[in-house]
Amino acid sequence: MEAAGRLFLAPGLARVSMDDLARELGMSKKTIYRHFPDKRSLLAAVLDRQFAAVERTLVAAAEDAEGQPFDVRVQRFLIAAGTELGRIGAAQLATGRGGDAMLRRHVEQRVDAVVYRRLDELFRDGHRRGLLPAPPELLSEITRGALERLLTSQLPRELDWTAADLLRATVDTVLYGAVRSAHSGIDDEQVRAVIPTARDDEEEVGP
C-alpha cells in the first residue's frame, strides 16, 4: 500500500503500471493480484487510506479550535483541509488525472464525505448561532469552489503568497465581504492578521 501510494499518487499517474509497482516491491504481479484484482481496486484502497489520514487531521484541527471564535474555527478547518487535499493531489485526481472516471467519482465522494460535509455543518452551526446572515448553503458552495480552484491555481506563484495565505484571505472574503465599510466592526488589526503584509520589493514600485 505504501509503495503504491508513492508511485500512483506521484505526477504521471497514467504512466505508472502494475509492472512498475511489482519492480518497486521486488515481487511478481501475481503476488499483488492475490490481494487486489486490478490497478483500479488497489488505487481505490490507497485513496481510502489517504483520506482516512485527512479525516484524522481535520478532526484534530477541529478539536484544537474548539472554543475559538467562529472565523478562527473556519480558517483552521479550511487551511487544514487545503493542506491535506493538496498533499494527496485530490484536486488533480478529481479533475481527471489518470483518465479513470470511476476513480474520479471515488475521489469526489471521499472529498465530499471527509471535507465538505464537515464544512457544511460548520456553516450551519454559525447560521444557527446568528453569526452568518447569509444562507449556509451559499457560503458552502462559494467556499468549495474557491478551495478547489486554489488547489490547482497559479495564483500562489503569481502573487508570491503561500496557499495558506490565500485560504485565509478567501475565508476572510467569504465571512466579511470583499469591500469593508468604515463601520463594519472589523478593525485593522483583524484585517492584517488575515491578509499578508506587502513585500519589501513593493517599495521599489513607482507611482
PDB file of C-alpha atoms in Angstrom, residues 14-197:
ATOM      1  CA  ALA A  14      -1.330   7.296 -16.040  1.00  0.00           C
ATOM      2  CA  ARG A  15       2.215   6.149 -16.879  1.00  0.00           C
ATOM      3  CA  VAL A  16       2.624   4.023 -13.754  1.00  0.00           C
ATOM      4  CA  SER A  17       1.726   0.378 -14.291  1.00  0.00           C
ATOM      5  CA  MET A  18       1.342  -2.679 -12.112  1.00  0.00           C
ATOM      6  CA  ASP A  19       4.641  -3.866 -13.631  1.00  0.00           C
ATOM      7  CA  ASP A  20       6.278  -0.722 -12.212  1.00  0.00           C
ATOM      8  CA  LEU A  21       4.819  -1.484  -8.797  1.00  0.00           C
ATOM      9  CA  ALA A  22       5.958  -5.116  -8.937  1.00  0.00           C
ATOM     10  CA  ARG A  23       9.501  -3.997  -9.764  1.00  0.00           C
ATOM     11  CA  GLU A  24       9.399  -1.467  -6.907  1.00  0.00           C
ATOM     12  CA  LEU A  25       8.383  -4.213  -4.484  1.00  0.00           C
ATOM     13  CA  GLY A  26      10.676  -6.887  -5.911  1.00  0.00           C
ATOM     14  CA  MET A  27       7.819  -9.334  -6.435  1.00  0.00           C
ATOM     15  CA  SER A  28       5.697 -10.695  -9.242  1.00  0.00           C
ATOM     16  CA  LYS A  29       2.406  -9.162 -10.366  1.00  0.00           C
ATOM     17  CA  LYS A  30       0.705 -12.441  -9.433  1.00  0.00           C
ATOM     18  CA  THR A  31       1.525 -11.787  -5.795  1.00  0.00           C
ATOM     19  CA  ILE A  32      -0.095  -8.335  -5.979  1.00  0.00           C
ATOM     20  CA  TYR A  33      -3.150  -9.725  -7.784  1.00  0.00           C
ATOM     21  CA  ARG A  34      -3.769 -12.133  -4.915  1.00  0.00           C
ATOM     22  CA  HIS A  35      -4.759  -9.097  -2.843  1.00  0.00           C
ATOM     23  CA  PHE A  36      -6.060  -6.670  -5.488  1.00  0.00           C
ATOM     24  CA  PRO A  37      -7.670  -7.830  -8.757  1.00  0.00           C
ATOM     25  CA  ASP A  38      -6.556  -4.767 -10.744  1.00  0.00           C
ATOM     26  CA  LYS A  39      -4.850  -1.383 -10.583  1.00  0.00           C
ATOM     27  CA  ARG A  40      -8.160   0.439 -10.024  1.00  0.00           C
ATOM     28  CA  SER A  41      -9.027  -1.514  -6.865  1.00  0.00           C
ATOM     29  CA  LEU A  42      -5.518  -1.026  -5.497  1.00  0.00           C
ATOM     30  CA  LEU A  43      -5.614   2.716  -6.121  1.00  0.00           C
ATOM     31  CA  ALA A  44      -9.066   2.955  -4.520  1.00  0.00           C
ATOM     32  CA  ALA A  45      -7.651   1.278  -1.410  1.00  0.00           C
ATOM     33  CA  VAL A  46      -4.674   3.653  -1.416  1.00  0.00           C
ATOM     34  CA  LEU A  47      -7.026   6.649  -1.686  1.00  0.00           C
ATOM     35  CA  ASP A  48      -9.192   5.372   1.159  1.00  0.00           C
ATOM     36  CA  ARG A  49      -6.103   5.102   3.309  1.00  0.00           C
ATOM     37  CA  GLN A  50      -5.042   8.640   2.370  1.00  0.00           C
ATOM     38  CA  PHE A  51      -8.477  10.079   3.106  1.00  0.00           C
ATOM     39  CA  ALA A  52      -8.545   8.330   6.485  1.00  0.00           C
ATOM     40  CA  ALA A  53      -5.382  10.287   7.325  1.00  0.00           C
ATOM     41  CA  VAL A  54      -7.003  13.501   6.036  1.00  0.00           C
ATOM     42  CA  GLU A  55     -10.014  12.841   8.254  1.00  0.00           C
ATOM     43  CA  ARG A  56      -7.831  12.376  11.335  1.00  0.00           C
ATOM     44  CA  THR A  57      -6.079  15.669  10.599  1.00  0.00           C
ATOM     45  CA  LEU A  58      -9.385  17.538  10.221  1.00  0.00           C
ATOM     46  CA  VAL A  59     -10.800  16.070  13.422  1.00  0.00           C
ATOM     47  CA  ALA A  60      -7.646  17.148  15.274  1.00  0.00           C
ATOM     48  CA  ALA A  61      -7.856  20.660  13.752  1.00  0.00           C
ATOM     49  CA  ALA A  62     -11.500  20.989  14.813  1.00  0.00           C
ATOM     50  CA  GLU A  63     -10.685  19.841  18.340  1.00  0.00           C
ATOM     51  CA  ASP A  64      -7.772  22.277  18.606  1.00  0.00           C
ATOM     52  CA  ALA A  65     -10.030  25.151  17.520  1.00  0.00           C
ATOM     53  CA  GLU A  66     -12.846  24.265  19.914  1.00  0.00           C
ATOM     54  CA  GLY A  67     -13.870  27.328  21.910  1.00  0.00           C
ATOM     55  CA  GLN A  68     -12.184  29.746  19.478  1.00  0.00           C
ATOM     56  CA  PRO A  69     -14.152  32.482  17.624  1.00  0.00           C
ATOM     57  CA  PHE A  70     -16.176  31.160  14.708  1.00  0.00           C
ATOM     58  CA  ASP A  71     -13.991  32.716  11.989  1.00  0.00           C
ATOM     59  CA  VAL A  72     -10.889  31.163  13.542  1.00  0.00           C
ATOM     60  CA  ARG A  73     -12.574  27.750  13.527  1.00  0.00           C
ATOM     61  CA  VAL A  74     -13.447  28.112   9.838  1.00  0.00           C
ATOM     62  CA  GLN A  75      -9.963  29.334   8.942  1.00  0.00           C
ATOM     63  CA  ARG A  76      -8.200  26.497  10.726  1.00  0.00           C
ATOM     64  CA  PHE A  77     -10.510  23.895   9.231  1.00  0.00           C
ATOM     65  CA  LEU A  78     -10.065  25.156   5.665  1.00  0.00           C
ATOM     66  CA  ILE A  79      -6.311  25.567   5.958  1.00  0.00           C
ATOM     67  CA  ALA A  80      -6.009  22.015   7.300  1.00  0.00           C
ATOM     68  CA  ALA A  81      -8.316  20.717   4.549  1.00  0.00           C
ATOM     69  CA  GLY A  82      -6.488  22.592   1.787  1.00  0.00           C
ATOM     70  CA  THR A  83      -3.104  21.424   3.020  1.00  0.00           C
ATOM     71  CA  GLU A  84      -4.181  17.791   3.206  1.00  0.00           C
ATOM     72  CA  LEU A  85      -6.001  17.755  -0.143  1.00  0.00           C
ATOM     73  CA  GLY A  86      -3.013  19.405  -1.797  1.00  0.00           C
ATOM     74  CA  ARG A  87      -0.691  16.843  -0.246  1.00  0.00           C
ATOM     75  CA  ILE A  88      -2.516  13.880  -1.770  1.00  0.00           C
ATOM     76  CA  GLY A  89      -3.265  15.596  -5.086  1.00  0.00           C
ATOM     77  CA  ALA A  90      -7.030  15.212  -4.667  1.00  0.00           C
ATOM     78  CA  ALA A  91      -7.919  18.095  -6.982  1.00  0.00           C
ATOM     79  CA  GLN A  92      -5.858  16.683  -9.846  1.00  0.00           C
ATOM     80  CA  LEU A  93      -7.357  13.222  -9.356  1.00  0.00           C
ATOM     81  CA  ALA A  94     -10.897  14.590  -9.208  1.00  0.00           C
ATOM     82  CA  THR A  95     -10.431  16.633 -12.384  1.00  0.00           C
ATOM     83  CA  GLY A  96      -9.153  13.792 -14.482  1.00  0.00           C
ATOM     84  CA  ARG A  97      -5.558  12.823 -13.676  1.00  0.00           C
ATOM     85  CA  GLY A  98      -5.256   9.241 -14.817  1.00  0.00           C
ATOM     86  CA  GLY A  99      -8.310   9.289 -17.076  1.00  0.00           C
ATOM     87  CA  ASP A 100     -10.394   6.910 -14.955  1.00  0.00           C
ATOM     88  CA  ALA A 101     -13.976   8.152 -14.462  1.00  0.00           C
ATOM     89  CA  MET A 102     -14.716   5.645 -11.704  1.00  0.00           C
ATOM     90  CA  LEU A 103     -11.704   6.742  -9.675  1.00  0.00           C
ATOM     91  CA  ARG A 104     -12.617  10.394 -10.201  1.00  0.00           C
ATOM     92  CA  ARG A 105     -16.054   9.714  -8.755  1.00  0.00           C
ATOM     93  CA  HIS A 106     -14.444   7.854  -5.870  1.00  0.00           C
ATOM     94  CA  VAL A 107     -12.249  10.865  -5.074  1.00  0.00           C
ATOM     95  CA  GLU A 108     -15.197  13.260  -5.344  1.00  0.00           C
ATOM     96  CA  GLN A 109     -17.256  11.120  -2.968  1.00  0.00           C
ATOM     97  CA  ARG A 110     -14.441  10.893  -0.430  1.00  0.00           C
ATOM     98  CA  VAL A 111     -13.767  14.655  -0.554  1.00  0.00           C
ATOM     99  CA  ASP A 112     -17.481  15.290  -0.050  1.00  0.00           C
ATOM    100  CA  ALA A 113     -17.730  12.894   2.900  1.00  0.00           C
ATOM    101  CA  VAL A 114     -14.483  13.848   4.640  1.00  0.00           C
ATOM    102  CA  VAL A 115     -14.270  17.593   3.964  1.00  0.00           C
ATOM    103  CA  TYR A 116     -17.416  19.220   2.648  1.00  0.00           C
ATOM    104  CA  ARG A 117     -19.971  17.623   4.953  1.00  0.00           C
ATOM    105  CA  ARG A 118     -17.960  18.900   7.903  1.00  0.00           C
ATOM    106  CA  LEU A 119     -17.709  22.321   6.297  1.00  0.00           C
ATOM    107  CA  ASP A 120     -21.476  22.374   5.695  1.00  0.00           C
ATOM    108  CA  GLU A 121     -22.133  21.572   9.344  1.00  0.00           C
ATOM    109  CA  LEU A 122     -19.725  24.278  10.457  1.00  0.00           C
ATOM    110  CA  PHE A 123     -21.553  26.903   8.392  1.00  0.00           C
ATOM    111  CA  ARG A 124     -24.954  25.630   9.568  1.00  0.00           C
ATOM    112  CA  ASP A 125     -23.763  25.945  13.154  1.00  0.00           C
ATOM    113  CA  GLY A 126     -22.647  29.529  12.524  1.00  0.00           C
ATOM    114  CA  HIS A 127     -26.003  30.324  10.925  1.00  0.00           C
ATOM    115  CA  ARG A 128     -27.955  28.819  13.852  1.00  0.00           C
ATOM    116  CA  ARG A 129     -25.950  30.951  16.261  1.00  0.00           C
ATOM    117  CA  GLY A 130     -26.736  34.108  14.297  1.00  0.00           C
ATOM    118  CA  LEU A 131     -23.130  34.606  13.181  1.00  0.00           C
ATOM    119  CA  LEU A 132     -23.810  34.178   9.466  1.00  0.00           C
ATOM    120  CA  PRO A 133     -26.719  36.126   7.964  1.00  0.00           C
ATOM    121  CA  ALA A 134     -26.196  34.579   4.503  1.00  0.00           C
ATOM    122  CA  PRO A 135     -27.628  31.102   3.782  1.00  0.00           C
ATOM    123  CA  PRO A 136     -25.079  28.493   4.889  1.00  0.00           C
ATOM    124  CA  GLU A 137     -25.649  26.571   1.637  1.00  0.00           C
ATOM    125  CA  LEU A 138     -24.470  29.601  -0.355  1.00  0.00           C
ATOM    126  CA  LEU A 139     -21.358  30.020   1.778  1.00  0.00           C
ATOM    127  CA  SER A 140     -20.583  26.325   1.390  1.00  0.00           C
ATOM    128  CA  GLU A 141     -20.807  26.495  -2.409  1.00  0.00           C
ATOM    129  CA  ILE A 142     -18.637  29.614  -2.603  1.00  0.00           C
ATOM    130  CA  THR A 143     -16.007  28.152  -0.307  1.00  0.00           C
ATOM    131  CA  ARG A 144     -15.983  24.782  -2.076  1.00  0.00           C
ATOM    132  CA  GLY A 145     -15.382  26.454  -5.415  1.00  0.00           C
ATOM    133  CA  ALA A 146     -12.623  28.665  -4.017  1.00  0.00           C
ATOM    134  CA  LEU A 147     -10.868  25.784  -2.269  1.00  0.00           C
ATOM    135  CA  GLU A 148     -10.903  23.533  -5.319  1.00  0.00           C
ATOM    136  CA  ARG A 149      -9.770  26.332  -7.623  1.00  0.00           C
ATOM    137  CA  LEU A 150      -6.914  27.388  -5.353  1.00  0.00           C
ATOM    138  CA  LEU A 151      -5.559  23.842  -5.210  1.00  0.00           C
ATOM    139  CA  THR A 152      -4.884  23.932  -8.965  1.00  0.00           C
ATOM    140  CA  SER A 153      -4.353  27.673  -9.436  1.00  0.00           C
ATOM    141  CA  GLN A 154      -1.174  29.508 -10.404  1.00  0.00           C
ATOM    142  CA  LEU A 155      -2.063  32.347  -8.009  1.00  0.00           C
ATOM    143  CA  PRO A 156       0.294  31.270  -5.204  1.00  0.00           C
ATOM    144  CA  ARG A 157       3.240  31.704  -7.591  1.00  0.00           C
ATOM    145  CA  GLU A 158       1.870  34.819  -9.277  1.00  0.00           C
ATOM    146  CA  LEU A 159       1.182  36.650  -6.006  1.00  0.00           C
ATOM    147  CA  ASP A 160       4.095  35.106  -4.111  1.00  0.00           C
ATOM    148  CA  TRP A 161       1.691  34.037  -1.370  1.00  0.00           C
ATOM    149  CA  THR A 162       1.538  30.651   0.251  1.00  0.00           C
ATOM    150  CA  ALA A 163      -1.564  28.500  -0.193  1.00  0.00           C
ATOM    151  CA  ALA A 164      -2.310  29.118   3.481  1.00  0.00           C
ATOM    152  CA  ASP A 165      -2.230  32.902   2.866  1.00  0.00           C
ATOM    153  CA  LEU A 166      -4.703  32.529   0.012  1.00  0.00           C
ATOM    154  CA  LEU A 167      -7.016  30.327   2.037  1.00  0.00           C
ATOM    155  CA  ARG A 168      -7.008  32.817   4.908  1.00  0.00           C
ATOM    156  CA  ALA A 169      -7.845  35.627   2.501  1.00  0.00           C
ATOM    157  CA  THR A 170     -10.603  33.505   0.955  1.00  0.00           C
ATOM    158  CA  VAL A 171     -12.183  32.813   4.320  1.00  0.00           C
ATOM    159  CA  ASP A 172     -11.918  36.481   5.209  1.00  0.00           C
ATOM    160  CA  THR A 173     -13.695  37.453   1.967  1.00  0.00           C
ATOM    161  CA  VAL A 174     -16.442  34.857   2.421  1.00  0.00           C
ATOM    162  CA  LEU A 175     -17.138  35.777   6.033  1.00  0.00           C
ATOM    163  CA  TYR A 176     -16.723  39.554   5.903  1.00  0.00           C
ATOM    164  CA  GLY A 177     -17.090  40.550   2.246  1.00  0.00           C
ATOM    165  CA  ALA A 178     -14.599  41.924  -0.259  1.00  0.00           C
ATOM    166  CA  VAL A 179     -15.468  45.578   0.472  1.00  0.00           C
ATOM    167  CA  ARG A 180     -15.463  46.771   4.068  1.00  0.00           C
ATOM    168  CA  SER A 181     -17.439  49.688   5.395  1.00  0.00           C
ATOM    169  CA  ALA A 182     -15.734  52.035   7.810  1.00  0.00           C
ATOM    170  CA  HIS A 183     -18.438  50.970  10.282  1.00  0.00           C
ATOM    171  CA  SER A 184     -18.289  47.240   9.665  1.00  0.00           C
ATOM    172  CA  GLY A 185     -16.991  46.498  13.140  1.00  0.00           C
ATOM    173  CA  ILE A 186     -13.839  44.803  11.818  1.00  0.00           C
ATOM    174  CA  ASP A 187     -10.710  46.564  12.949  1.00  0.00           C
ATOM    175  CA  ASP A 188      -7.413  46.954  11.094  1.00  0.00           C
ATOM    176  CA  GLU A 189      -5.619  44.509  13.349  1.00  0.00           C
ATOM    177  CA  GLN A 190      -8.063  41.769  12.377  1.00  0.00           C
ATOM    178  CA  VAL A 191      -7.565  42.510   8.680  1.00  0.00           C
ATOM    179  CA  ARG A 192      -3.777  42.458   8.964  1.00  0.00           C
ATOM    180  CA  ALA A 193      -3.962  39.113  10.734  1.00  0.00           C
ATOM    181  CA  VAL A 194      -5.642  37.621   7.671  1.00  0.00           C
ATOM    182  CA  ILE A 195      -4.105  39.368   4.653  1.00  0.00           C
ATOM    183  CA  PRO A 196      -0.309  39.025   4.245  1.00  0.00           C
ATOM    184  CA  THR A 197       1.676  42.233   4.573  1.00  0.00           C
TER     185      THR A 197
END
